[in-house]
Amino acid sequence: MSNKWMRLAAVLCLTTLMSTPALALKSQYKLSMVVGPNTAWGMGAQRFADLVKERTDGRINIKVYYSGALFAGHQTNEFTLLRQGVADFSLASTINWSPQVKELNLFSLPFFFSQPGSLDAVVHGKTGEQIFARLEQLGVQPLAWGENGYRQLTNSQRAIVKPDDLHDLKIRVVGSKLFIDTFQALGANPTAMPYSEALTALQQGVVDGQENPVAGVIVPYKLWQYGQNQLTVWNYVVDPLIYAVNGREWRAFPDDIKQAIRRSAEDAAQYQKALARVGLDDGAALAWLKEHDEVPDVTDPYAVLEENGVTITRLSDDQLAAFKAKVAPVVDQWTDTIGAKLVDTARTDQQQAR
Ligand code: X2X
């Protein structure tokens, strides 16, 4: 090849590499979900899909794949599948992405978000910005923050009032090893498994307990029917949800579609968070839903639990202190993994919001 042709070929190559080609729109996009449609989480995903369809005049059709259908139940593979484009969209808990994105373990640090409003302060503060930038770097475009909720402990054996009560209880957990470390430090016997297997394990008594949000998971899945008749309110972890889209696909969307998708995620997230918080906050969530003519099925999740024979144990500050002391070394160790700077930023975000 002559020099001239080689130069031309090189220029052509470079132009192709530099411009993001406009991909043809797909007839259907897939959104991955861990849980089912009758949860705040599932309803928040469906609302997003509906809004996107409406606001793009039907050009973007998103089908929600509930109950882990897209990743065959293996929820800790979700981030990888979204990155690869096996899923186009996702409404995901930070817990399930934490094995691949170590920064997301921040949200699973035990007793780090115990003050009301501290999660909002972090996700809408500098920390949230930095985490979104990190996800973008890794090939996933985040769109908005949702919320699964404060995770409470249930079991089939006894009331948990002090760490000793957890001794040898088999507790199902998911996510990164941080959860195993936390429950081992508390003296329990934790075992990691996806949610799709957890229900059977609870039913068969393979495990004694689990931890999940009351409105987000425990009530919609009627966990009392799986022997879970003890619940301890300890607010030890709160997991946010993230509306997100595969980065390559995002960059290829025209601007008007990008804008419609982003606004739909923000609006759906507000609705989703209100559903996740009904009956658990100071009344703001229910007021928001009423204002928007939305009628939630459950307005008092603790009352539903009690009606179904679940004993609720609320820990005092002194009782909580005993649990916090046990997990303090785990928090220190995982602060290094997450990045001490990010953990510090999250502390500052919380303090500034007070
Ligand atoms: O598996 C769980 O416990 C759940 C449903 O809460 C998550 O996906 C993190």
Coordinates of C-alpha atoms and ligand atoms in Angstrom, one line a residue:
M1 CA 0.0 0.0 0.0
S2 CA 1.3 3.5 -0.8
N3 CA 2.0 6.0 1.9
K4 CA -1.0 8.1 0.9
W5 CA -3.4 5.1 1.2
M6 CA -2.0 4.1 4.5
R7 CA -2.5 7.6 5.8
L8 CA -6.1 7.6 4.6
A9 CA -6.8 4.2 6.1
A10 CA -5.3 5.4 9.4
V11 CA -7.5 8.5 9.4
L12 CA -10.6 6.4 8.6
C13 CA -9.8 4.0 11.5
L14 CA -9.4 6.9 13.9
T15 CA -12.6 8.6 12.9
T16 CA -14.5 5.4 13.5
L17 CA -12.9 4.9 16.8
M18 CA -13.5 8.4 18.0
S19 CA -17.2 8.9 17.1
T20 CA -19.8 6.9 18.9
P21 CA -21.9 5.4 16.1
A22 CA -25.6 5.9 16.5
L23 CA -26.9 2.4 17.2
A24 CA -30.3 1.5 15.8
L25 CA -32.9 1.4 18.5
K26 CA -33.9 -2.1 19.7
S27 CA -37.5 -3.1 19.6
Q28 CA -37.3 -4.1 23.3
Y29 CA -34.9 -3.3 26.1
K30 CA -34.4 -5.6 29.1
L31 CA -34.3 -4.3 32.7
S32 CA -33.0 -6.6 35.4
M33 CA -34.6 -7.0 38.8
V34 CA -34.0 -9.2 41.8
V35 CA -37.5 -9.2 43.3
G36 CA -41.0 -9.5 42.1
P37 CA -43.6 -7.0 40.7
N38 CA -45.6 -6.5 44.0
T39 CA -42.7 -4.8 45.9
A40 CA -41.9 -1.1 46.1
W41 CA -38.7 -2.0 44.1
G42 CA -40.7 -3.8 41.4
M43 CA -43.3 -1.1 41.2
G44 CA -40.6 1.5 40.8
A45 CA -39.1 -0.4 37.9
Q46 CA -42.4 -0.8 36.1
R47 CA -43.2 2.9 36.7
F48 CA -39.8 3.8 35.0
A49 CA -40.6 1.6 32.0
D50 CA -44.1 3.1 31.7
L51 CA -42.8 6.7 31.9
V52 CA -40.0 6.0 29.4
K53 CA -42.4 4.5 26.9
E54 CA -44.8 7.5 27.2
R55 CA -42.1 10.1 27.0
T56 CA -40.4 8.6 24.0
D57 CA -43.7 8.1 22.2
G58 CA -43.2 4.4 22.3
R59 CA -39.7 4.4 20.8
I60 CA -38.1 2.9 23.9
N61 CA -39.8 -0.2 25.2
I62 CA -38.5 -1.6 28.4
K63 CA -39.5 -5.0 29.6
V64 CA -38.9 -5.6 33.3
Y65 CA -37.5 -9.1 34.0
Y66 CA -38.6 -9.8 37.6
S67 CA -37.3 -12.2 40.2
G68 CA -33.8 -12.6 38.8
A69 CA -35.0 -14.0 35.5
L70 CA -32.3 -12.2 33.5
F71 CA -29.4 -13.5 35.6
A72 CA -30.8 -16.9 36.5
G73 CA -31.1 -15.9 40.1
H74 CA -27.4 -15.0 40.5
Q75 CA -27.9 -11.5 41.6
T76 CA -24.3 -10.8 42.4
N77 CA -23.6 -11.2 38.6
E78 CA -26.0 -8.4 37.8
F79 CA -23.3 -5.6 37.5
T80 CA -21.2 -7.7 35.0
L81 CA -24.3 -8.5 32.9
L82 CA -25.3 -4.9 32.7
R83 CA -21.8 -3.9 31.8
Q84 CA -21.8 -6.5 29.0
G85 CA -25.2 -5.4 27.7
V86 CA -26.9 -8.7 28.6
A87 CA -29.2 -6.4 30.6
D88 CA -29.8 -3.0 29.0
F89 CA -31.2 -1.4 32.1
S90 CA -31.3 -2.2 35.8
L91 CA -32.8 -1.1 39.1
A92 CA -30.3 -2.6 41.4
S93 CA -29.4 -2.7 45.1
T94 CA -25.9 -1.5 45.9
I95 CA -25.5 -4.8 47.8
N96 CA -25.7 -6.9 44.6
W97 CA -23.1 -4.8 42.8
S98 CA -20.7 -4.6 45.7
P99 CA -18.6 -7.6 44.8
Q100 CA -17.5 -5.8 41.6
V101 CA -17.7 -2.2 42.8
K102 CA -15.8 -2.2 46.1
E103 CA -16.9 1.4 46.8
L104 CA -20.5 0.3 47.1
N105 CA -19.7 -1.6 50.2
L106 CA -20.0 1.8 51.9
F107 CA -23.8 1.2 52.1
S108 CA -23.3 -2.1 53.8
L109 CA -21.1 -0.8 56.6
P110 CA -23.0 -1.8 59.7
F111 CA -24.6 1.1 61.7
F112 CA -23.1 3.7 59.4
F113 CA -26.4 5.3 58.3
S114 CA -28.3 5.0 61.6
Q115 CA -29.6 8.6 61.8
P116 CA -32.8 9.4 59.9
G117 CA -31.9 11.3 56.7
S118 CA -28.3 10.2 56.6
L119 CA -28.7 8.1 53.5
D120 CA -30.3 11.0 51.6
A121 CA -27.4 13.2 52.7
V122 CA -24.9 10.8 51.3
V123 CA -26.5 9.8 48.0
H124 CA -27.4 13.5 47.2
G125 CA -24.1 14.8 48.5
K126 CA -20.5 14.6 47.3
T127 CA -20.3 10.9 48.0
G128 CA -23.2 10.1 45.6
E129 CA -21.6 12.2 42.9
Q130 CA -18.3 10.3 43.3
I131 CA -20.0 6.9 43.3
F132 CA -21.9 7.8 40.1
A133 CA -18.7 8.9 38.4
R134 CA -17.1 5.6 39.4
L135 CA -19.9 3.6 37.9
E136 CA -19.7 5.6 34.7
Q137 CA -16.0 4.9 34.5
L138 CA -16.8 1.2 34.8
G139 CA -19.2 1.3 31.8
V140 CA -22.5 1.7 33.6
Q141 CA -24.5 5.0 33.3
P142 CA -26.3 5.7 36.6
L143 CA -29.6 7.7 36.3
A144 CA -31.2 8.1 39.7
W145 CA -31.1 6.9 43.3
G146 CA -34.0 4.8 44.7
E147 CA -34.1 2.9 48.0
N148 CA -34.7 -0.6 49.2
G149 CA -34.8 0.4 52.8
Y150 CA -33.5 -0.1 56.3
R151 CA -32.7 -3.8 56.7
Q152 CA -34.1 -5.5 59.8
L153 CA -33.3 -9.0 61.2
T154 CA -35.9 -11.8 61.2
N155 CA -35.6 -15.4 62.5
S156 CA -37.6 -18.4 63.5
Q157 CA -36.0 -19.1 66.8
R158 CA -36.0 -16.3 69.4
A159 CA -36.1 -12.6 70.1
I160 CA -32.7 -11.0 69.4
V161 CA -31.9 -8.4 72.0
K162 CA -28.2 -8.8 72.4
P163 CA -25.4 -10.2 70.3
D164 CA -25.3 -13.4 72.3
D165 CA -28.9 -14.2 71.2
L166 CA -27.5 -14.6 67.6
H167 CA -25.1 -17.3 68.8
D168 CA -25.0 -20.1 66.2
L169 CA -28.1 -18.9 64.4
K170 CA -27.8 -19.6 60.7
I171 CA -28.5 -16.3 58.9
R172 CA -28.8 -16.0 55.1
V173 CA -27.0 -13.0 53.6
V174 CA -26.1 -11.8 50.1
G175 CA -23.5 -9.5 48.6
S176 CA -19.8 -9.2 49.3
K177 CA -17.9 -10.8 52.1
L178 CA -18.7 -7.8 54.3
F179 CA -22.0 -9.4 55.3
I180 CA -20.3 -12.6 56.3
D181 CA -17.7 -10.7 58.4
T182 CA -20.5 -8.7 60.1
F183 CA -22.5 -11.7 61.1
Q184 CA -19.5 -13.7 62.2
A185 CA -18.4 -10.8 64.4
L186 CA -21.8 -10.9 66.0
G187 CA -21.4 -14.6 66.7
A188 CA -23.9 -15.9 64.2
N189 CA -23.4 -18.5 61.5
P190 CA -23.9 -16.6 58.2
T191 CA -24.3 -18.2 54.8
A192 CA -24.5 -16.4 51.5
M193 CA -27.1 -17.3 48.9
P194 CA -29.2 -15.5 46.3
Y195 CA -32.7 -14.4 47.3
S196 CA -34.2 -16.9 44.9
E197 CA -32.8 -19.7 47.1
A198 CA -33.4 -18.0 50.4
L199 CA -37.1 -18.6 50.6
T200 CA -36.8 -22.3 50.1
A201 CA -33.9 -22.4 52.7
L202 CA -36.1 -20.5 55.2
Q203 CA -39.0 -22.8 54.5
Q204 CA -37.0 -26.0 55.0
G205 CA -35.2 -24.6 58.1
V206 CA -31.8 -24.8 56.3
V207 CA -31.3 -21.3 57.7
D208 CA -33.0 -19.7 60.8
G209 CA -33.0 -16.1 59.7
Q210 CA -32.3 -13.4 57.2
E211 CA -32.2 -9.6 57.0
N212 CA -34.2 -7.4 54.6
P213 CA -36.3 -4.2 54.6
V214 CA -39.7 -4.4 56.2
A215 CA -41.8 -2.6 53.5
G216 CA -39.4 -3.5 50.7
V217 CA -39.2 -7.3 51.1
I218 CA -40.4 -8.8 54.4
V219 CA -44.1 -7.7 54.1
P220 CA -44.6 -8.2 50.3
Y221 CA -43.0 -11.7 50.6
K222 CA -45.0 -12.5 53.8
L223 CA -41.9 -14.0 55.4
W224 CA -44.0 -15.0 58.4
Q225 CA -45.3 -17.8 56.2
Y226 CA -41.7 -19.1 56.0
G227 CA -41.4 -19.4 59.8
Q228 CA -40.0 -15.9 60.4
N229 CA -41.9 -14.9 63.4
Q230 CA -39.3 -12.7 65.2
L231 CA -38.2 -9.4 64.0
T232 CA -35.5 -7.1 65.5
V233 CA -35.6 -3.4 64.5
W234 CA -32.0 -2.4 64.4
N235 CA -31.6 -0.2 61.3
Y236 CA -28.1 -1.7 60.8
V237 CA -27.8 -1.2 57.0
V238 CA -29.9 0.7 54.5
D239 CA -29.4 -0.2 50.8
P240 CA -30.1 2.3 48.1
L241 CA -31.2 1.3 44.6
I242 CA -29.7 2.6 41.5
Y243 CA -31.6 3.1 38.2
A244 CA -28.9 2.5 35.5
V245 CA -28.3 1.8 31.8
N246 CA -25.4 0.1 30.0
G247 CA -22.9 2.9 29.2
R248 CA -22.5 2.1 25.5
E249 CA -26.2 2.1 24.8
W250 CA -26.6 5.3 26.8
R251 CA -24.0 7.2 24.7
A252 CA -25.6 6.1 21.5
F253 CA -29.1 7.4 22.4
P254 CA -30.0 10.7 20.8
D255 CA -30.3 13.6 23.3
D256 CA -34.1 13.8 23.4
I257 CA -34.2 10.1 24.4
K258 CA -31.5 10.6 27.0
Q259 CA -33.4 13.4 28.5
A260 CA -36.7 11.4 28.6
I261 CA -34.9 8.5 30.2
R262 CA -33.2 10.6 32.8
R263 CA -36.4 12.4 33.8
S264 CA -38.3 9.2 33.9
A265 CA -35.7 7.6 36.3
E266 CA -35.9 10.7 38.6
D267 CA -39.7 10.7 38.7
A268 CA -40.0 6.9 39.1
A269 CA -37.4 7.0 41.9
Q270 CA -39.4 9.5 43.9
Y271 CA -42.4 7.3 43.7
Q272 CA -40.4 4.2 44.4
K273 CA -38.8 5.8 47.5
A274 CA -42.2 6.9 48.8
L275 CA -43.5 3.3 48.5
A276 CA -40.4 2.0 50.3
R277 CA -40.8 4.4 53.2
V278 CA -44.6 4.4 53.8
G279 CA -45.2 3.9 57.5
L280 CA -41.5 3.9 58.4
D281 CA -40.8 7.7 58.2
D282 CA -42.3 10.8 59.8
G283 CA -45.3 10.6 57.5
A284 CA -43.7 12.4 54.5
A285 CA -43.9 9.4 52.2
L286 CA -47.6 8.8 52.7
A287 CA -48.3 12.5 52.3
W288 CA -46.3 12.5 49.0
L289 CA -48.2 9.5 47.7
K290 CA -51.6 11.0 48.6
E291 CA -50.7 14.3 46.9
H292 CA -49.9 12.3 43.8
D293 CA -53.2 10.3 44.0
E294 CA -51.3 7.1 44.7
V295 CA -52.9 4.6 47.1
P296 CA -50.4 2.2 48.6
D297 CA -51.6 -1.3 49.6
V298 CA -49.9 -1.1 52.9
T299 CA -49.6 2.0 55.0
D300 CA -48.3 0.5 58.3
P301 CA -46.0 -2.5 57.6
Y302 CA -45.3 -3.1 61.4
A303 CA -49.1 -3.5 62.0
V304 CA -49.3 -6.0 59.2
L305 CA -46.4 -8.0 60.8
E306 CA -48.1 -7.9 64.2
E307 CA -51.4 -9.0 62.8
N308 CA -49.6 -12.0 61.3
G309 CA -48.1 -13.1 64.6
V310 CA -44.6 -11.6 64.3
T311 CA -43.0 -10.4 67.5
I312 CA -41.3 -7.1 67.1
T313 CA -38.3 -6.3 69.2
R314 CA -37.1 -2.6 69.1
L315 CA -33.6 -2.1 70.4
S316 CA -32.8 0.9 72.7
D317 CA -29.7 2.9 72.1
D318 CA -27.9 1.0 74.9
Q319 CA -28.8 -2.3 73.4
L320 CA -27.7 -1.2 70.0
A321 CA -24.3 -0.1 71.4
A322 CA -23.5 -3.7 72.2
F323 CA -24.0 -4.7 68.5
K324 CA -22.0 -1.7 67.3
A325 CA -19.1 -2.6 69.6
K326 CA -18.9 -6.1 68.1
V327 CA -18.7 -5.0 64.5
A328 CA -16.3 -2.0 65.1
P329 CA -13.3 -4.0 63.8
V330 CA -15.3 -5.0 60.7
V331 CA -16.0 -1.4 60.0
D332 CA -12.3 -0.5 60.3
Q333 CA -11.2 -3.3 58.1
W334 CA -13.8 -2.6 55.4
T335 CA -13.1 1.2 55.5
D336 CA -9.7 0.3 54.0
T337 CA -11.3 -1.8 51.2
I338 CA -13.9 0.9 50.4
G339 CA -11.4 3.7 50.6
A340 CA -10.9 5.8 53.7
K341 CA -11.4 9.0 51.7
L342 CA -14.8 8.0 50.4
V343 CA -15.9 6.9 53.9
D344 CA -14.7 10.3 55.2
T345 CA -16.6 12.1 52.5
A346 CA -19.8 10.2 53.5
R347 CA -19.3 11.1 57.1
T348 CA -18.9 14.8 56.2
D349 CA -22.0 14.6 54.0
Q350 CA -24.0 13.3 57.0
Q351 CA -22.7 15.9 59.4
Q352 CA -23.4 18.8 57.0
A353 CA -27.0 17.6 56.6
R354 CA -27.7 17.7 60.4
Ligands
X2X1 O1 -31.3 -10.5 48.3 C1 -31.8 -9.7 49.1 O2 -31.7 -9.8 50.3 C2 -32.3 -8.4 48.5 C3 -33.6 -8.7 47.8 O3 -32.6 -7.5 49.5 C4 -31.3 -7.8 47.6 O4 -31.3 -8.0 46.4 C5 -30.1 -7.1 48.2

